[in-house]
Amino acid sequence: MYFFKREKISDEERRYIAFAAYNALLEFGEQSLPVLSDFCRIVNASIFIFPMQFAARKEGLTEDYFSHAGSGMALYVASTGHYIILYDEDLPPSDIRWTIARLIYLIKSGRLEETPNVFHFSDDCADSKKCDEFAYHFTCPDHILKECSISSASDIIKYCEIPFSFANIKSRLLKTSRGIPAISMIEKALDTNFRSYIERMKKDLSV
């Protein structure tokens, strides 16, 4: 078993992670909550997301072949320049969504390219805090939640469909979060992508 030193996340790193999460939302073409409504997908021909069980079957292996990986894992394939994310399809959708979001951080941070052709596990990661920080912004973007008046843990669970423990923390974080001037431009781009959803939510809440 390996033990990693968990470093505190600086304000500068938080800004970068928030920007990276919002940029990923744009790259994935997300336009409504919950994000990642389709878990199994190919993103821009560079990021392949599949269930572990599917990958095992394609390789002629037993479906539980990747069970040692826990909730999910990801790697960078150096020879082709693409990324593979595998998740356990037997998990609840909220857990799958959180797992994939955490693994996307390993792609966006360049962590996978540092050690190509090696699987990194979501459940055992040196960047665990940063993965969670990214997942909070990717699955529950502050700007969209505030525009839609989503703030309670119950509403976050309802609309973002993430695990209860993380929804509860996100709700508390929203009460103390401040706008990040450095990422205001990408928030505007995100607002454009989510505009139809935001307007629909505002209309529903006003009824």
PDB file of N, CA, C and O in Angstrom, residues 18-78:
ATOM      1  N   ALA A  18     -10.702  25.409 -10.882  1.00  0.00           N
ATOM      2  CA  ALA A  18     -12.029  25.874 -11.287  1.00  0.00           C
ATOM      3  C   ALA A  18     -12.055  26.168 -12.778  1.00  0.00           C
ATOM      4  O   ALA A  18     -13.000  25.789 -13.491  1.00  0.00           O
ATOM      5  N   PHE A  19     -11.017  26.852 -13.272  1.00  0.00           N
ATOM      6  CA  PHE A  19     -10.930  27.159 -14.702  1.00  0.00           C
ATOM      7  C   PHE A  19     -10.884  25.872 -15.514  1.00  0.00           C
ATOM      8  O   PHE A  19     -11.575  25.748 -16.539  1.00  0.00           O
ATOM      9  N   ALA A  20     -10.066  24.909 -15.080  1.00  0.00           N
ATOM     10  CA  ALA A  20      -9.929  23.644 -15.802  1.00  0.00           C
ATOM     11  C   ALA A  20     -11.255  22.882 -15.833  1.00  0.00           C
ATOM     12  O   ALA A  20     -11.616  22.264 -16.846  1.00  0.00           O
ATOM     13  N   ALA A  21     -11.994  22.918 -14.724  1.00  0.00           N
ATOM     14  CA  ALA A  21     -13.289  22.231 -14.658  1.00  0.00           C
ATOM     15  C   ALA A  21     -14.294  22.874 -15.613  1.00  0.00           C
ATOM     16  O   ALA A  21     -15.012  22.175 -16.346  1.00  0.00           O
ATOM     17  N   TYR A  22     -14.355  24.207 -15.623  1.00  0.00           N
ATOM     18  CA  TYR A  22     -15.286  24.896 -16.515  1.00  0.00           C
ATOM     19  C   TYR A  22     -14.892  24.686 -17.980  1.00  0.00           C
ATOM     20  O   TYR A  22     -15.752  24.517 -18.847  1.00  0.00           O
ATOM     21  N   ASN A  23     -13.595  24.691 -18.237  1.00  0.00           N
ATOM     22  CA  ASN A  23     -13.123  24.447 -19.595  1.00  0.00           C
ATOM     23  C   ASN A  23     -13.500  23.036 -20.047  1.00  0.00           C
ATOM     24  O   ASN A  23     -13.880  22.815 -21.205  1.00  0.00           O
ATOM     25  N   ALA A  24     -13.415  22.078 -19.130  1.00  0.00           N
ATOM     26  CA  ALA A  24     -13.792  20.700 -19.453  1.00  0.00           C
ATOM     27  C   ALA A  24     -15.289  20.606 -19.749  1.00  0.00           C
ATOM     28  O   ALA A  24     -15.710  19.863 -20.640  1.00  0.00           O
ATOM     29  N   LEU A  25     -16.105  21.353 -19.003  1.00  0.00           N
ATOM     30  CA  LEU A  25     -17.545  21.364 -19.267  1.00  0.00           C
ATOM     31  C   LEU A  25     -17.835  21.856 -20.678  1.00  0.00           C
ATOM     32  O   LEU A  25     -18.702  21.317 -21.375  1.00  0.00           O
ATOM     33  N   LEU A  26     -17.092  22.872 -21.113  1.00  0.00           N
ATOM     34  CA  LEU A  26     -17.255  23.390 -22.468  1.00  0.00           C
ATOM     35  C   LEU A  26     -16.784  22.368 -23.491  1.00  0.00           C
ATOM     36  O   LEU A  26     -17.436  22.138 -24.515  1.00  0.00           O
ATOM     37  N   GLU A  27     -15.656  21.736 -23.200  1.00  0.00           N
ATOM     38  CA  GLU A  27     -15.117  20.723 -24.113  1.00  0.00           C
ATOM     39  C   GLU A  27     -16.067  19.535 -24.255  1.00  0.00           C
ATOM     40  O   GLU A  27     -16.236  18.996 -25.349  1.00  0.00           O
ATOM     41  N   PHE A  28     -16.706  19.167 -23.163  1.00  0.00           N
ATOM     42  CA  PHE A  28     -17.626  18.028 -23.186  1.00  0.00           C
ATOM     43  C   PHE A  28     -18.993  18.411 -23.760  1.00  0.00           C
ATOM     44  O   PHE A  28     -19.857  17.561 -23.928  1.00  0.00           O
ATOM     45  N   GLY A  29     -19.182  19.708 -24.009  1.00  0.00           N
ATOM     46  CA  GLY A  29     -20.444  20.165 -24.586  1.00  0.00           C
ATOM     47  C   GLY A  29     -21.614  20.082 -23.630  1.00  0.00           C
ATOM     48  O   GLY A  29     -22.768  19.944 -24.057  1.00  0.00           O
ATOM     49  N   GLU A  30     -21.349  20.198 -22.325  1.00  0.00           N
ATOM     50  CA  GLU A  30     -22.425  20.114 -21.341  1.00  0.00           C
ATOM     51  C   GLU A  30     -23.304  21.363 -21.392  1.00  0.00           C
ATOM     52  O   GLU A  30     -22.793  22.485 -21.474  1.00  0.00           O
ATOM     53  N   GLN A  31     -24.612  21.164 -21.324  1.00  0.00           N
ATOM     54  CA  GLN A  31     -25.548  22.278 -21.414  1.00  0.00           C
ATOM     55  C   GLN A  31     -26.634  22.247 -20.356  1.00  0.00           C
ATOM     56  O   GLN A  31     -27.503  23.128 -20.325  1.00  0.00           O
ATOM     57  N   SER A  32     -26.615  21.241 -19.499  1.00  0.00           N
ATOM     58  CA  SER A  32     -27.629  21.143 -18.448  1.00  0.00           C
ATOM     59  C   SER A  32     -27.113  20.270 -17.321  1.00  0.00           C
ATOM     60  O   SER A  32     -26.106  19.569 -17.468  1.00  0.00           O
ATOM     61  N   LEU A  33     -27.818  20.335 -16.204  1.00  0.00           N
ATOM     62  CA  LEU A  33     -27.519  19.475 -15.061  1.00  0.00           C
ATOM     63  C   LEU A  33     -28.504  18.304 -15.058  1.00  0.00           C
ATOM     64  O   LEU A  33     -29.653  18.475 -15.457  1.00  0.00           O
ATOM     65  N   PRO A  34     -28.076  17.123 -14.623  1.00  0.00           N
ATOM     66  CA  PRO A  34     -26.709  16.786 -14.215  1.00  0.00           C
ATOM     67  C   PRO A  34     -25.796  16.643 -15.421  1.00  0.00           C
ATOM     68  O   PRO A  34     -26.241  16.279 -16.509  1.00  0.00           O
ATOM     69  N   VAL A  35     -24.528  16.953 -15.230  1.00  0.00           N
ATOM     70  CA  VAL A  35     -23.559  16.768 -16.298  1.00  0.00           C
ATOM     71  C   VAL A  35     -23.288  15.268 -16.447  1.00  0.00           C
ATOM     72  O   VAL A  35     -23.674  14.468 -15.597  1.00  0.00           O
ATOM     73  N   LEU A  36     -22.638  14.903 -17.538  1.00  0.00           N
ATOM     74  CA  LEU A  36     -22.335  13.495 -17.812  1.00  0.00           C
ATOM     75  C   LEU A  36     -23.600  12.638 -17.775  1.00  0.00           C
ATOM     76  O   LEU A  36     -23.634  11.572 -17.163  1.00  0.00           O
ATOM     77  N   SER A  37     -24.638  13.099 -18.437  1.00  0.00           N
ATOM     78  CA  SER A  37     -25.865  12.301 -18.488  1.00  0.00           C
ATOM     79  C   SER A  37     -25.637  10.999 -19.256  1.00  0.00           C
ATOM     80  O   SER A  37     -26.325  10.013 -19.032  1.00  0.00           O
ATOM     81  N   ASP A  38     -24.663  11.030 -20.174  1.00  0.00           N
ATOM     82  CA  ASP A  38     -24.270   9.820 -20.902  1.00  0.00           C
ATOM     83  C   ASP A  38     -22.857   9.479 -20.470  1.00  0.00           C
ATOM     84  O   ASP A  38     -21.898  10.126 -20.879  1.00  0.00           O
ATOM     85  N   PHE A  39     -22.727   8.474 -19.630  1.00  0.00           N
ATOM     86  CA  PHE A  39     -21.402   8.137 -19.104  1.00  0.00           C
ATOM     87  C   PHE A  39     -20.480   7.573 -20.178  1.00  0.00           C
ATOM     88  O   PHE A  39     -19.310   7.915 -20.251  1.00  0.00           O
ATOM     89  N   CYS A  40     -21.002   6.674 -20.984  1.00  0.00           N
ATOM     90  CA  CYS A  40     -20.200   5.982 -21.988  1.00  0.00           C
ATOM     91  C   CYS A  40     -20.122   6.852 -23.241  1.00  0.00           C
ATOM     92  O   CYS A  40     -21.118   7.059 -23.924  1.00  0.00           O
ATOM     93  N   ARG A  41     -18.946   7.358 -23.545  1.00  0.00           N
ATOM     94  CA  ARG A  41     -18.822   8.268 -24.688  1.00  0.00           C
ATOM     95  C   ARG A  41     -17.377   8.422 -25.141  1.00  0.00           C
ATOM     96  O   ARG A  41     -16.440   8.038 -24.443  1.00  0.00           O
ATOM     97  N   ILE A  42     -17.209   9.000 -26.314  1.00  0.00           N
ATOM     98  CA  ILE A  42     -15.895   9.389 -26.816  1.00  0.00           C
ATOM     99  C   ILE A  42     -15.924  10.905 -26.957  1.00  0.00           C
ATOM    100  O   ILE A  42     -16.793  11.455 -27.628  1.00  0.00           O
ATOM    101  N   VAL A  43     -14.983  11.579 -26.323  1.00  0.00           N
ATOM    102  CA  VAL A  43     -14.956  13.044 -26.313  1.00  0.00           C
ATOM    103  C   VAL A  43     -13.864  13.541 -27.253  1.00  0.00           C
ATOM    104  O   VAL A  43     -12.689  13.277 -27.036  1.00  0.00           O
ATOM    105  N   ASN A  44     -14.255  14.248 -28.306  1.00  0.00           N
ATOM    106  CA  ASN A  44     -13.293  14.826 -29.250  1.00  0.00           C
ATOM    107  C   ASN A  44     -12.259  13.817 -29.752  1.00  0.00           C
ATOM    108  O   ASN A  44     -11.113  14.158 -30.015  1.00  0.00           O
ATOM    109  N   ALA A  45     -12.654  12.564 -29.852  1.00  0.00           N
ATOM    110  CA  ALA A  45     -11.777  11.496 -30.343  1.00  0.00           C
ATOM    111  C   ALA A  45     -10.487  11.362 -29.535  1.00  0.00           C
ATOM    112  O   ALA A  45      -9.536  10.741 -29.984  1.00  0.00           O
ATOM    113  N   SER A  46     -10.450  11.950 -28.346  1.00  0.00           N
ATOM    114  CA  SER A  46      -9.227  11.871 -27.547  1.00  0.00           C
ATOM    115  C   SER A  46      -9.454  11.265 -26.173  1.00  0.00           C
ATOM    116  O   SER A  46      -8.524  10.718 -25.573  1.00  0.00           O
ATOM    117  N   ILE A  47     -10.671  11.369 -25.657  1.00  0.00           N
ATOM    118  CA  ILE A  47     -10.983  10.817 -24.340  1.00  0.00           C
ATOM    119  C   ILE A  47     -12.061   9.760 -24.513  1.00  0.00           C
ATOM    120  O   ILE A  47     -13.169  10.047 -24.957  1.00  0.00           O
ATOM    121  N   PHE A  48     -11.720   8.527 -24.180  1.00  0.00           N
ATOM    122  CA  PHE A  48     -12.658   7.406 -24.286  1.00  0.00           C
ATOM    123  C   PHE A  48     -13.128   7.021 -22.887  1.00  0.00           C
ATOM    124  O   PHE A  48     -12.311   6.756 -22.009  1.00  0.00           O
ATOM    125  N   ILE A  49     -14.444   7.003 -22.688  1.00  0.00           N
ATOM    126  CA  ILE A  49     -15.010   6.673 -21.379  1.00  0.00           C
ATOM    127  C   ILE A  49     -15.910   5.451 -21.532  1.00  0.00           C
ATOM    128  O   ILE A  49     -16.909   5.495 -22.256  1.00  0.00           O
ATOM    129  N   PHE A  50     -15.551   4.368 -20.855  1.00  0.00           N
ATOM    130  CA  PHE A  50     -16.297   3.125 -20.973  1.00  0.00           C
ATOM    131  C   PHE A  50     -16.429   2.448 -19.611  1.00  0.00           C
ATOM    132  O   PHE A  50     -15.598   2.658 -18.725  1.00  0.00           O
ATOM    133  N   PRO A  51     -17.426   1.577 -19.447  1.00  0.00           N
ATOM    134  CA  PRO A  51     -17.486   0.751 -18.236  1.00  0.00           C
ATOM    135  C   PRO A  51     -16.338  -0.260 -18.236  1.00  0.00           C
ATOM    136  O   PRO A  51     -15.924  -0.743 -19.290  1.00  0.00           O
ATOM    137  N   MET A  52     -15.838  -0.573 -17.063  1.00  0.00           N
ATOM    138  CA  MET A  52     -14.807  -1.608 -16.946  1.00  0.00           C
ATOM    139  C   MET A  52     -15.292  -2.924 -17.538  1.00  0.00           C
ATOM    140  O   MET A  52     -14.535  -3.650 -18.209  1.00  0.00           O
ATOM    141  N   GLN A  53     -16.553  -3.240 -17.281  1.00  0.00           N
ATOM    142  CA  GLN A  53     -17.108  -4.520 -17.721  1.00  0.00           C
ATOM    143  C   GLN A  53     -17.112  -4.605 -19.243  1.00  0.00           C
ATOM    144  O   GLN A  53     -16.827  -5.671 -19.816  1.00  0.00           O
ATOM    145  N   PHE A  54     -17.427  -3.499 -19.905  1.00  0.00           N
ATOM    146  CA  PHE A  54     -17.420  -3.458 -21.367  1.00  0.00           C
ATOM    147  C   PHE A  54     -16.008  -3.667 -21.898  1.00  0.00           C
ATOM    148  O   PHE A  54     -15.786  -4.442 -22.846  1.00  0.00           O
ATOM    149  N   ALA A  55     -15.033  -2.965 -21.294  1.00  0.00           N
ATOM    150  CA  ALA A  55     -13.643  -3.088 -21.725  1.00  0.00           C
ATOM    151  C   ALA A  55     -13.143  -4.522 -21.549  1.00  0.00           C
ATOM    152  O   ALA A  55     -12.421  -5.050 -22.409  1.00  0.00           O
ATOM    153  N   ALA A  56     -13.520  -5.141 -20.451  1.00  0.00           N
ATOM    154  CA  ALA A  56     -13.098  -6.519 -20.194  1.00  0.00           C
ATOM    155  C   ALA A  56     -13.674  -7.456 -21.254  1.00  0.00           C
ATOM    156  O   ALA A  56     -12.967  -8.333 -21.790  1.00  0.00           O
ATOM    157  N   ARG A  57     -14.955  -7.292 -21.569  1.00  0.00           N
ATOM    158  CA  ARG A  57     -15.586  -8.147 -22.589  1.00  0.00           C
ATOM    159  C   ARG A  57     -14.912  -7.963 -23.943  1.00  0.00           C
ATOM    160  O   ARG A  57     -14.686  -8.949 -24.665  1.00  0.00           O
ATOM    161  N   LYS A  58     -14.594  -6.726 -24.301  1.00  0.00           N
ATOM    162  CA  LYS A  58     -13.954  -6.450 -25.590  1.00  0.00           C
ATOM    163  C   LYS A  58     -12.596  -7.119 -25.701  1.00  0.00           C
ATOM    164  O   LYS A  58     -12.142  -7.476 -26.797  1.00  0.00           O
ATOM    165  N   GLU A  59     -11.925  -7.283 -24.563  1.00  0.00           N
ATOM    166  CA  GLU A  59     -10.607  -7.915 -24.538  1.00  0.00           C
ATOM    167  C   GLU A  59     -10.696  -9.422 -24.315  1.00  0.00           C
ATOM    168  O   GLU A  59      -9.666 -10.086 -24.180  1.00  0.00           O
ATOM    169  N   GLY A  60     -11.922  -9.953 -24.264  1.00  0.00           N
ATOM    170  CA  GLY A  60     -12.095 -11.391 -24.064  1.00  0.00           C
ATOM    171  C   GLY A  60     -11.809 -11.838 -22.649  1.00  0.00           C
ATOM    172  O   GLY A  60     -11.459 -13.006 -22.413  1.00  0.00           O
ATOM    173  N   LEU A  61     -11.977 -10.924 -21.691  1.00  0.00           N
ATOM    174  CA  LEU A  61     -11.710 -11.216 -20.288  1.00  0.00           C
ATOM    175  C   LEU A  61     -13.016 -11.360 -19.525  1.00  0.00           C
ATOM    176  O   LEU A  61     -14.087 -11.010 -20.022  1.00  0.00           O
ATOM    177  N   THR A  62     -12.941 -11.856 -18.307  1.00  0.00           N
ATOM    178  CA  THR A  62     -14.136 -11.936 -17.480  1.00  0.00           C
ATOM    179  C   THR A  62     -14.555 -10.530 -17.070  1.00  0.00           C
ATOM    180  O   THR A  62     -13.717  -9.630 -16.958  1.00  0.00           O
ATOM    181  N   GLU A  63     -15.851 -10.332 -16.846  1.00  0.00           N
ATOM    182  CA  GLU A  63     -16.354  -8.991 -16.557  1.00  0.00           C
ATOM    183  C   GLU A  63     -15.766  -8.384 -15.286  1.00  0.00           C
ATOM    184  O   GLU A  63     -15.711  -7.163 -15.150  1.00  0.00           O
ATOM    185  N   ASP A  64     -15.334  -9.220 -14.358  1.00  0.00           N
ATOM    186  CA  ASP A  64     -14.785  -8.704 -13.104  1.00  0.00           C
ATOM    187  C   ASP A  64     -13.265  -8.547 -13.159  1.00  0.00           C
ATOM    188  O   ASP A  64     -12.618  -8.361 -12.133  1.00  0.00           O
ATOM    189  N   TYR A  65     -12.697  -8.599 -14.343  1.00  0.00           N
ATOM    190  CA  TYR A  65     -11.235  -8.549 -14.493  1.00  0.00           C
ATOM    191  C   TYR A  65     -10.634  -7.287 -13.882  1.00  0.00           C
ATOM    192  O   TYR A  65      -9.557  -7.318 -13.297  1.00  0.00           O
ATOM    193  N   PHE A  66     -11.333  -6.154 -14.023  1.00  0.00           N
ATOM    194  CA  PHE A  66     -10.814  -4.884 -13.523  1.00  0.00           C
ATOM    195  C   PHE A  66     -11.359  -4.522 -12.141  1.00  0.00           C
ATOM    196  O   PHE A  66     -11.234  -3.379 -11.700  1.00  0.00           O
ATOM    197  N   SER A  67     -11.952  -5.473 -11.458  1.00  0.00           N
ATOM    198  CA  SER A  67     -12.598  -5.171 -10.175  1.00  0.00           C
ATOM    199  C   SER A  67     -11.610  -4.637  -9.139  1.00  0.00           C
ATOM    200  O   SER A  67     -11.998  -3.910  -8.218  1.00  0.00           O
ATOM    201  N   HIS A  68     -10.325  -4.990  -9.290  1.00  0.00           N
ATOM    202  CA  HIS A  68      -9.318  -4.501  -8.334  1.00  0.00           C
ATOM    203  C   HIS A  68      -9.156  -2.983  -8.401  1.00  0.00           C
ATOM    204  O   HIS A  68      -8.586  -2.373  -7.498  1.00  0.00           O
ATOM    205  N   ALA A  69      -9.670  -2.379  -9.474  1.00  0.00           N
ATOM    206  CA  ALA A  69      -9.506  -0.935  -9.669  1.00  0.00           C
ATOM    207  C   ALA A  69     -10.484  -0.112  -8.848  1.00  0.00           C
ATOM    208  O   ALA A  69     -10.414   1.118  -8.840  1.00  0.00           O
ATOM    209  N   GLY A  70     -11.421  -0.756  -8.169  1.00  0.00           N
ATOM    210  CA  GLY A  70     -12.375  -0.011  -7.366  1.00  0.00           C
ATOM    211  C   GLY A  70     -13.407   0.689  -8.228  1.00  0.00           C
ATOM    212  O   GLY A  70     -13.949   0.117  -9.170  1.00  0.00           O
ATOM    213  N   SER A  71     -13.663   1.967  -7.953  1.00  0.00           N
ATOM    214  CA  SER A  71     -14.727   2.678  -8.662  1.00  0.00           C
ATOM    215  C   SER A  71     -14.343   3.077 -10.078  1.00  0.00           C
ATOM    216  O   SER A  71     -15.217   3.254 -10.940  1.00  0.00           O
ATOM    217  N   GLY A  72     -13.039   3.245 -10.343  1.00  0.00           N
ATOM    218  CA  GLY A  72     -12.643   3.627 -11.687  1.00  0.00           C
ATOM    219  C   GLY A  72     -11.160   3.895 -11.815  1.00  0.00           C
ATOM    220  O   GLY A  72     -10.442   3.993 -10.814  1.00  0.00           O
ATOM    221  N   MET A  73     -10.699   4.005 -13.051  1.00  0.00           N
ATOM    222  CA  MET A  73      -9.283   4.254 -13.303  1.00  0.00           C
ATOM    223  C   MET A  73      -9.120   4.916 -14.670  1.00  0.00           C
ATOM    224  O   MET A  73     -10.037   4.915 -15.492  1.00  0.00           O
ATOM    225  N   ALA A  74      -7.931   5.498 -14.892  1.00  0.00           N
ATOM    226  CA  ALA A  74      -7.682   6.185 -16.151  1.00  0.00           C
ATOM    227  C   ALA A  74      -6.213   6.061 -16.523  1.00  0.00           C
ATOM    228  O   ALA A  74      -5.351   5.895 -15.652  1.00  0.00           O
ATOM    229  N   LEU A  75      -5.926   6.123 -17.838  1.00  0.00           N
ATOM    230  CA  LEU A  75      -4.551   6.125 -18.283  1.00  0.00           C
ATOM    231  C   LEU A  75      -4.393   6.903 -19.577  1.00  0.00           C
ATOM    232  O   LEU A  75      -5.374   7.145 -20.293  1.00  0.00           O
ATOM    233  N   TYR A  76      -3.157   7.289 -19.867  1.00  0.00           N
ATOM    234  CA  TYR A  76      -2.808   7.954 -21.113  1.00  0.00           C
ATOM    235  C   TYR A  76      -2.062   6.956 -21.971  1.00  0.00           C
ATOM    236  O   TYR A  76      -1.065   6.364 -21.538  1.00  0.00           O
ATOM    237  N   VAL A  77      -2.535   6.757 -23.201  1.00  0.00           N
ATOM    238  CA  VAL A  77      -1.901   5.817 -24.126  1.00  0.00           C
ATOM    239  C   VAL A  77      -0.934   6.615 -24.998  1.00  0.00           C
ATOM    240  O   VAL A  77      -1.353   7.367 -25.884  1.00  0.00           O
ATOM    241  N   ALA A  78       0.354   6.467 -24.742  1.00  0.00           N
ATOM    242  CA  ALA A  78       1.364   7.288 -25.409  1.00  0.00           C
ATOM    243  C   ALA A  78       1.415   7.064 -26.914  1.00  0.00           C
ATOM    244  O   ALA A  78       1.611   8.009 -27.684  1.00  0.00           O
TER     245      ALA A  78
END
